[in-house]
Amino acid sequence: MRNLTIYIIFIFAIFSANKAYSQSYEIILKGGHVIDPKNEINDVLDIAVKDGQVARVADDIPISLGERIIDVSGLYVTPGMIDLHTHLFHGTVPGNYLNNSFSALPPDGFTFRAGVTTAVDVGGTGWKDFGLFKDQVIDRSQTRVLSFLNIVGGGMRPPVPYEQDLNDMDPTMTALVANQHSEIVGVKVAHYRNRDWTPYERGVAAGNLAEIPVMVDFGGANPALSIDSLFFDVLRPGDIYTHAFGGGMTGHGDREAIIDENDRLRPRMHEAQERGIIFDVGFGGGSFFYDVAIPATKQNFWPNTFGTDLHTGSMNGGMKTMLNVASTMMNLGMSLQEVINASTWKPAQVIQREDLGHLSVGAEADIAVFNLLNGDFGFQDSRRIMIPGNEKLEAELTLRAGRVVWDLNGIASPQWGD
């Protein structure tokens, strides 16, 4: 009897070991067209996920090795997108604009459905209230939320008077707080309206102290300050010029566009980009105009990154979502591969987070699966001017750290009755 018991235990152990071995991965994404710019992958492959990480990228991974097999054939599989320009410091303080108030948005309701797994709040908080932002948003979101600290210590409250206050622009304190928190990946300067370079210089000083990039929303002055001076005398290689296709009269005053009054690209724009200035779309509610974008792209000037400027003033306008911005740029002439790069690996490099934006084995399994639709579509700019297009990206499935967080048509779910 004792020998029979030992034999049964032995057989059960072998069966359990074989079962564990046969199901090595929690998820296998099967048969998708993988685009991974960092690893120069542009091919039909399978992706296996285990313990929240990318475990294998290969041709025809056996389905016997997966606990859950998700058929993504005919779809595009990419790293989770990184939105470089958002406003997520949502709260209930009346009149506080994008700082703990009603114009900012809770990230999880707007990211995963667009294939975004990392969102960067730019300037909602300054050094004085970053702790509140971390507790209220970063630590309570499934989306990976990162931050650019506003050079204004009190953050992005109404531009007048708060973002005009030179006395509240402290590079030392900004850098000190940035160095204390890994979630802080940059410094933001925005909405300044005077003919004075001080805010930009202080932003760069903070960036130098913390060794992080600076993003500039060139606020506007009358007459407008020179973007040539901004790109070549103030900013450093790796710093970011957002609202790249804005310009002229905006809600924050006059600013020079990257094209002149004759629709010609200003002479040094390509040179600035080659120098390392990052041009971010920063679409927003009033910062992307076809009057600028079409002449600029026809002269072969393309953005490096696709920040949306997500907030309540942009989400229902021409911007809509990260995927709508990407689709807009595709219909202006960017290839699918270029669009994915500008949404994944390039922004990861810009914010010095090269652990993100790719599908290398061992990377956190932030993965987006897209359908590329063909048909008759319309894409609006910030003035609601429309151009037609025939391609549009749609998020079919999003994984964050290996967990399904968006599933448009239930492709990762068991079918009723099975």
Coordinates of N, CA and C in Angstrom, one line a residue, residues 79-200:
P79 N 4.9 48.5 -28.8 CA 5.1 48.9 -27.4 C 3.9 49.8 -27.0
G80 N 3.5 49.8 -25.7 CA 2.5 50.8 -25.3 C 3.0 52.2 -25.6
M81 N 2.0 53.0 -26.0 CA 2.4 54.4 -26.4 C 2.7 55.3 -25.2
I82 N 3.5 56.2 -25.5 CA 3.9 57.2 -24.4 C 3.4 58.6 -24.9
D83 N 2.5 59.1 -24.1 CA 2.0 60.5 -24.4 C 2.8 61.5 -23.7
L84 N 3.6 62.3 -24.4 CA 4.6 63.1 -23.8 C 4.0 64.4 -23.2
H85 N 2.8 64.7 -23.5 CA 2.2 66.0 -23.1 C 0.8 65.8 -22.7
T86 N 0.5 65.7 -21.4 CA -0.8 65.6 -20.9 C -1.0 66.5 -19.6
H87 N -2.2 66.6 -19.2 CA -2.5 67.4 -18.0 C -3.5 66.5 -17.1
L88 N -2.9 65.9 -16.0 CA -3.6 64.9 -15.3 C -3.8 65.2 -13.8
F89 N -3.4 66.5 -13.4 CA -3.5 66.8 -12.0 C -5.0 67.3 -11.8
H90 N -5.9 66.3 -11.8 CA -7.3 66.5 -11.7 C -7.6 66.7 -10.2
G91 N -8.6 67.6 -9.9 CA -9.0 67.8 -8.6 C -10.2 68.7 -8.5
T92 N -10.5 69.3 -7.4 CA -11.8 70.0 -7.2 C -11.6 71.4 -6.7
V93 N -10.4 72.0 -6.9 CA -10.2 73.4 -6.5 C -10.7 74.3 -7.6
P94 N -11.7 75.1 -7.3 CA -12.3 76.0 -8.3 C -11.2 77.0 -8.8
G95 N -11.3 77.2 -10.2 CA -10.4 78.3 -10.7 C -8.9 78.0 -10.7
N96 N -8.5 76.8 -10.5 CA -7.1 76.5 -10.4 C -6.6 75.9 -11.7
Y97 N -7.3 76.0 -12.8 CA -6.9 75.6 -14.2 C -6.4 74.2 -14.2
L98 N -5.1 73.9 -14.4 CA -4.6 72.5 -14.6 C -3.9 72.0 -13.4
N99 N -4.1 72.7 -12.2 CA -3.4 72.4 -11.0 C -4.5 72.0 -10.0
N100 N -4.7 70.6 -9.8 CA -5.7 70.1 -8.8 C -7.1 70.7 -9.0
S101 N -7.4 70.7 -10.3 CA -8.7 71.3 -10.6 C -9.4 70.6 -11.8
F102 N -10.5 71.2 -12.3 CA -11.5 70.6 -13.1 C -11.0 70.4 -14.6
S103 N -10.1 71.2 -15.1 CA -9.7 71.1 -16.5 C -8.7 69.9 -16.7
A104 N -8.1 69.4 -15.7 CA -7.2 68.2 -15.9 C -8.1 67.0 -15.8
L105 N -7.5 65.8 -16.2 CA -8.3 64.6 -16.4 C -7.6 63.4 -15.6
P106 N -8.4 62.5 -15.1 CA -7.9 61.3 -14.5 C -7.4 60.4 -15.6
P107 N -6.2 59.9 -15.6 CA -5.6 59.3 -16.7 C -6.2 58.0 -17.2
D108 N -6.6 57.1 -16.3 CA -7.1 55.8 -16.8 C -8.3 55.8 -17.7
G109 N -9.1 56.9 -17.6 CA -10.2 56.9 -18.5 C -9.9 57.4 -19.9
F110 N -8.7 57.8 -20.2 CA -8.3 58.3 -21.5 C -7.1 57.7 -22.1
T111 N -6.4 56.9 -21.4 CA -5.1 56.4 -21.9 C -5.3 55.0 -22.6
F112 N -5.7 54.0 -21.9 CA -5.7 52.6 -22.3 C -6.5 52.5 -23.6
R113 N -7.6 53.2 -23.7 CA -8.5 53.0 -24.9 C -7.8 53.6 -26.1
A114 N -6.7 54.3 -26.0 CA -5.9 54.8 -27.1 C -4.6 54.1 -27.2
G115 N -4.3 53.0 -26.5 CA -3.1 52.3 -26.6 C -2.0 53.0 -25.8
V116 N -2.3 53.9 -25.0 CA -1.3 54.7 -24.2 C -1.1 54.0 -22.8
T117 N 0.1 53.7 -22.5 CA 0.4 53.0 -21.2 C 1.2 53.9 -20.2
T118 N 1.8 55.0 -20.8 CA 2.6 56.0 -20.0 C 2.2 57.3 -20.4
A119 N 1.8 58.2 -19.5 CA 1.4 59.5 -19.7 C 2.2 60.5 -18.9
V120 N 2.6 61.6 -19.5 CA 3.5 62.5 -18.8 C 2.7 63.8 -18.6
D121 N 2.5 64.1 -17.3 CA 1.9 65.4 -17.0 C 2.9 66.5 -17.1
V122 N 2.6 67.6 -17.8 CA 3.7 68.6 -18.0 C 3.3 69.9 -17.4
G123 N 3.8 70.1 -16.2 CA 3.7 71.4 -15.6 C 2.5 71.6 -14.7
G124 N 1.6 70.6 -14.5 CA 0.5 70.8 -13.6 C 0.9 71.2 -12.2
T125 N 2.0 70.6 -11.8 CA 2.5 70.7 -10.5 C 3.9 71.4 -10.5
G126 N 4.2 72.2 -9.5 CA 5.5 72.7 -9.3 C 6.1 71.9 -8.1
W127 N 7.3 72.4 -7.6 CA 7.9 71.7 -6.6 C 7.1 71.8 -5.2
K128 N 6.3 72.8 -5.1 CA 5.6 73.0 -3.8 C 4.5 71.9 -3.6
D129 N 3.9 71.4 -4.7 CA 2.7 70.5 -4.5 C 2.9 69.2 -5.2
F130 N 4.1 68.9 -5.6 CA 4.3 67.6 -6.3 C 3.8 66.4 -5.4
G131 N 4.1 66.5 -4.1 CA 3.7 65.4 -3.2 C 2.2 65.1 -3.2
L132 N 1.4 66.2 -3.4 CA -0.1 66.0 -3.5 C -0.4 65.3 -4.8
F133 N 0.2 65.7 -5.9 CA 0.0 65.1 -7.2 C 0.4 63.6 -7.2
K134 N 1.5 63.3 -6.5 CA 1.9 61.9 -6.4 C 0.9 61.1 -5.7
D135 N 0.4 61.6 -4.6 CA -0.5 60.9 -3.8 C -1.9 60.8 -4.5
Q136 N -2.3 61.8 -5.1 CA -3.6 61.9 -5.7 C -3.8 61.3 -7.0
V137 N -2.7 61.3 -7.8 CA -2.8 60.8 -9.2 C -1.8 59.7 -9.5
I138 N -0.5 59.9 -9.3 CA 0.5 58.9 -9.7 C 0.3 57.6 -9.0
D139 N 0.1 57.6 -7.7 CA 0.0 56.4 -6.9 C -1.3 55.8 -6.9
R140 N -2.3 56.4 -7.6 CA -3.7 55.9 -7.6 C -4.1 55.5 -9.0
S141 N -3.2 55.5 -10.0 CA -3.5 55.3 -11.4 C -2.9 54.0 -11.8
Q142 N -3.6 53.3 -12.7 CA -3.0 52.1 -13.4 C -2.1 52.5 -14.5
T143 N -2.4 53.6 -15.1 CA -1.5 54.2 -16.1 C -0.2 54.6 -15.4
R144 N 0.9 54.4 -16.1 CA 2.2 54.9 -15.5 C 2.2 56.4 -15.8
V145 N 2.2 57.2 -14.7 CA 2.2 58.6 -14.8 C 3.5 59.2 -14.4
L146 N 4.1 60.0 -15.3 CA 5.3 60.7 -15.0 C 5.1 62.2 -15.0
S147 N 6.1 63.0 -14.7 CA 5.8 64.4 -14.5 C 7.0 65.3 -15.0
F148 N 6.6 66.4 -15.6 CA 7.5 67.6 -15.8 C 7.1 68.6 -14.7
L149 N 8.0 69.0 -13.9 CA 7.7 70.0 -12.9 C 7.7 71.4 -13.5
N150 N 6.6 72.2 -13.2 CA 6.6 73.6 -13.6 C 7.7 74.4 -12.9
I151 N 8.3 75.2 -13.7 CA 9.3 76.1 -13.1 C 8.7 77.0 -12.0
V152 N 7.4 77.3 -12.2 CA 6.6 78.0 -11.2 C 6.3 77.1 -10.0
G153 N 6.7 77.4 -8.9 CA 6.6 76.5 -7.7 C 5.2 76.1 -7.4
G154 N 4.2 77.0 -7.7 CA 2.8 76.7 -7.5 C 2.1 76.0 -8.6
G155 N 2.8 75.6 -9.7 CA 2.3 74.8 -10.7 C 1.4 75.7 -11.7
M156 N 0.6 74.9 -12.5 CA -0.1 75.6 -13.7 C -1.4 76.0 -13.3
R157 N -1.4 77.1 -12.4 CA -2.7 77.8 -12.1 C -2.9 78.8 -13.2
P158 N -4.0 79.6 -13.2 CA -4.3 80.6 -14.3 C -3.0 81.4 -14.7
P159 N -2.7 81.4 -16.0 CA -1.5 82.0 -16.4 C -1.3 83.4 -15.9
V160 N -2.3 84.2 -15.8 CA -2.2 85.5 -15.2 C -3.0 85.4 -13.9
P161 N -2.3 85.7 -12.7 CA -1.0 86.2 -12.6 C 0.1 85.1 -12.4
Y162 N -0.3 83.9 -12.1 CA 0.6 83.0 -11.4 C 1.8 82.6 -12.3
E163 N 1.6 82.3 -13.6 CA 2.8 81.9 -14.4 C 3.6 83.1 -14.9
Q164 N 3.3 84.3 -14.4 CA 4.1 85.5 -14.7 C 5.0 85.8 -13.6
D165 N 4.9 85.1 -12.5 CA 5.5 85.5 -11.2 C 7.0 85.0 -11.2
L166 N 7.9 85.9 -11.5 CA 9.3 85.5 -11.5 C 9.8 85.1 -10.2
N167 N 9.2 85.7 -9.1 CA 9.6 85.4 -7.8 C 9.3 83.9 -7.3
D168 N 8.4 83.2 -8.1 CA 8.1 81.9 -7.8 C 8.8 80.9 -8.7
M169 N 9.8 81.3 -9.4 CA 10.5 80.4 -10.3 C 11.9 80.2 -9.7
D170 N 12.0 79.1 -9.0 CA 13.2 78.8 -8.3 C 13.9 77.5 -8.8
P171 N 15.0 77.7 -9.6 CA 15.7 76.5 -10.2 C 16.2 75.5 -9.2
T172 N 16.7 76.0 -8.1 CA 17.3 75.1 -7.1 C 16.3 74.2 -6.4
M173 N 15.2 74.8 -6.0 CA 14.1 74.0 -5.3 C 13.5 73.0 -6.3
T174 N 13.3 73.5 -7.6 CA 12.7 72.6 -8.6 C 13.6 71.4 -8.8
A175 N 14.9 71.6 -8.9 CA 15.8 70.5 -9.2 C 15.9 69.6 -7.9
L176 N 15.9 70.2 -6.7 CA 16.0 69.4 -5.5 C 14.8 68.4 -5.4
V177 N 13.6 68.9 -5.7 CA 12.4 68.0 -5.7 C 12.5 67.0 -6.8
A178 N 12.9 67.4 -8.0 CA 13.1 66.5 -9.1 C 14.0 65.4 -8.8
N179 N 15.1 65.7 -8.1 CA 16.1 64.6 -7.8 C 15.6 63.7 -6.7
Q180 N 14.5 64.0 -6.0 CA 14.0 63.2 -5.0 C 13.0 62.2 -5.5
H181 N 12.5 62.3 -6.7 CA 11.4 61.5 -7.2 C 11.7 61.0 -8.6
S182 N 11.7 59.7 -8.8 CA 12.0 59.1 -10.1 C 10.9 59.4 -11.1
E183 N 9.7 59.7 -10.7 CA 8.6 60.0 -11.6 C 8.8 61.4 -12.3
I184 N 9.7 62.2 -11.8 CA 9.9 63.5 -12.4 C 10.9 63.4 -13.5
V185 N 10.6 63.7 -14.7 CA 11.5 63.5 -15.8 C 11.8 64.7 -16.6
G186 N 11.3 65.9 -16.1 CA 11.6 67.1 -16.9 C 11.1 68.3 -16.1
V187 N 11.4 69.5 -16.8 CA 11.0 70.8 -16.2 C 10.1 71.5 -17.3
K188 N 9.0 72.1 -16.9 CA 8.1 72.8 -17.9 C 8.1 74.3 -17.7
V189 N 8.2 75.0 -18.8 CA 8.1 76.5 -18.8 C 6.9 76.8 -19.7
A190 N 5.9 77.6 -19.3 CA 4.8 77.8 -20.1 C 4.1 79.1 -19.8
H191 N 3.5 79.6 -20.9 CA 2.5 80.7 -20.8 C 3.0 82.0 -20.4
Y192 N 4.3 82.2 -20.5 CA 4.9 83.5 -20.0 C 4.7 84.5 -21.1
R193 N 4.3 85.7 -20.8 CA 3.8 86.7 -21.8 C 4.6 87.9 -21.9
N194 N 5.8 88.0 -21.3 CA 6.6 89.2 -21.4 C 7.8 89.0 -22.3
R195 N 8.4 90.1 -22.7 CA 9.6 90.0 -23.6 C 10.8 89.9 -22.7
D196 N 10.9 88.7 -22.1 CA 11.9 88.5 -21.1 C 12.3 87.0 -21.1
W197 N 13.6 86.7 -21.2 CA 14.0 85.3 -21.3 C 14.2 84.6 -19.9
T198 N 13.9 85.3 -18.8 CA 14.2 84.8 -17.5 C 13.6 83.5 -17.2
P199 N 12.2 83.3 -17.4 CA 11.6 82.0 -17.1 C 12.3 80.8 -17.9
Y200 N 12.7 81.0 -19.1 CA 13.3 80.0 -19.9 C 14.7 79.7 -19.4

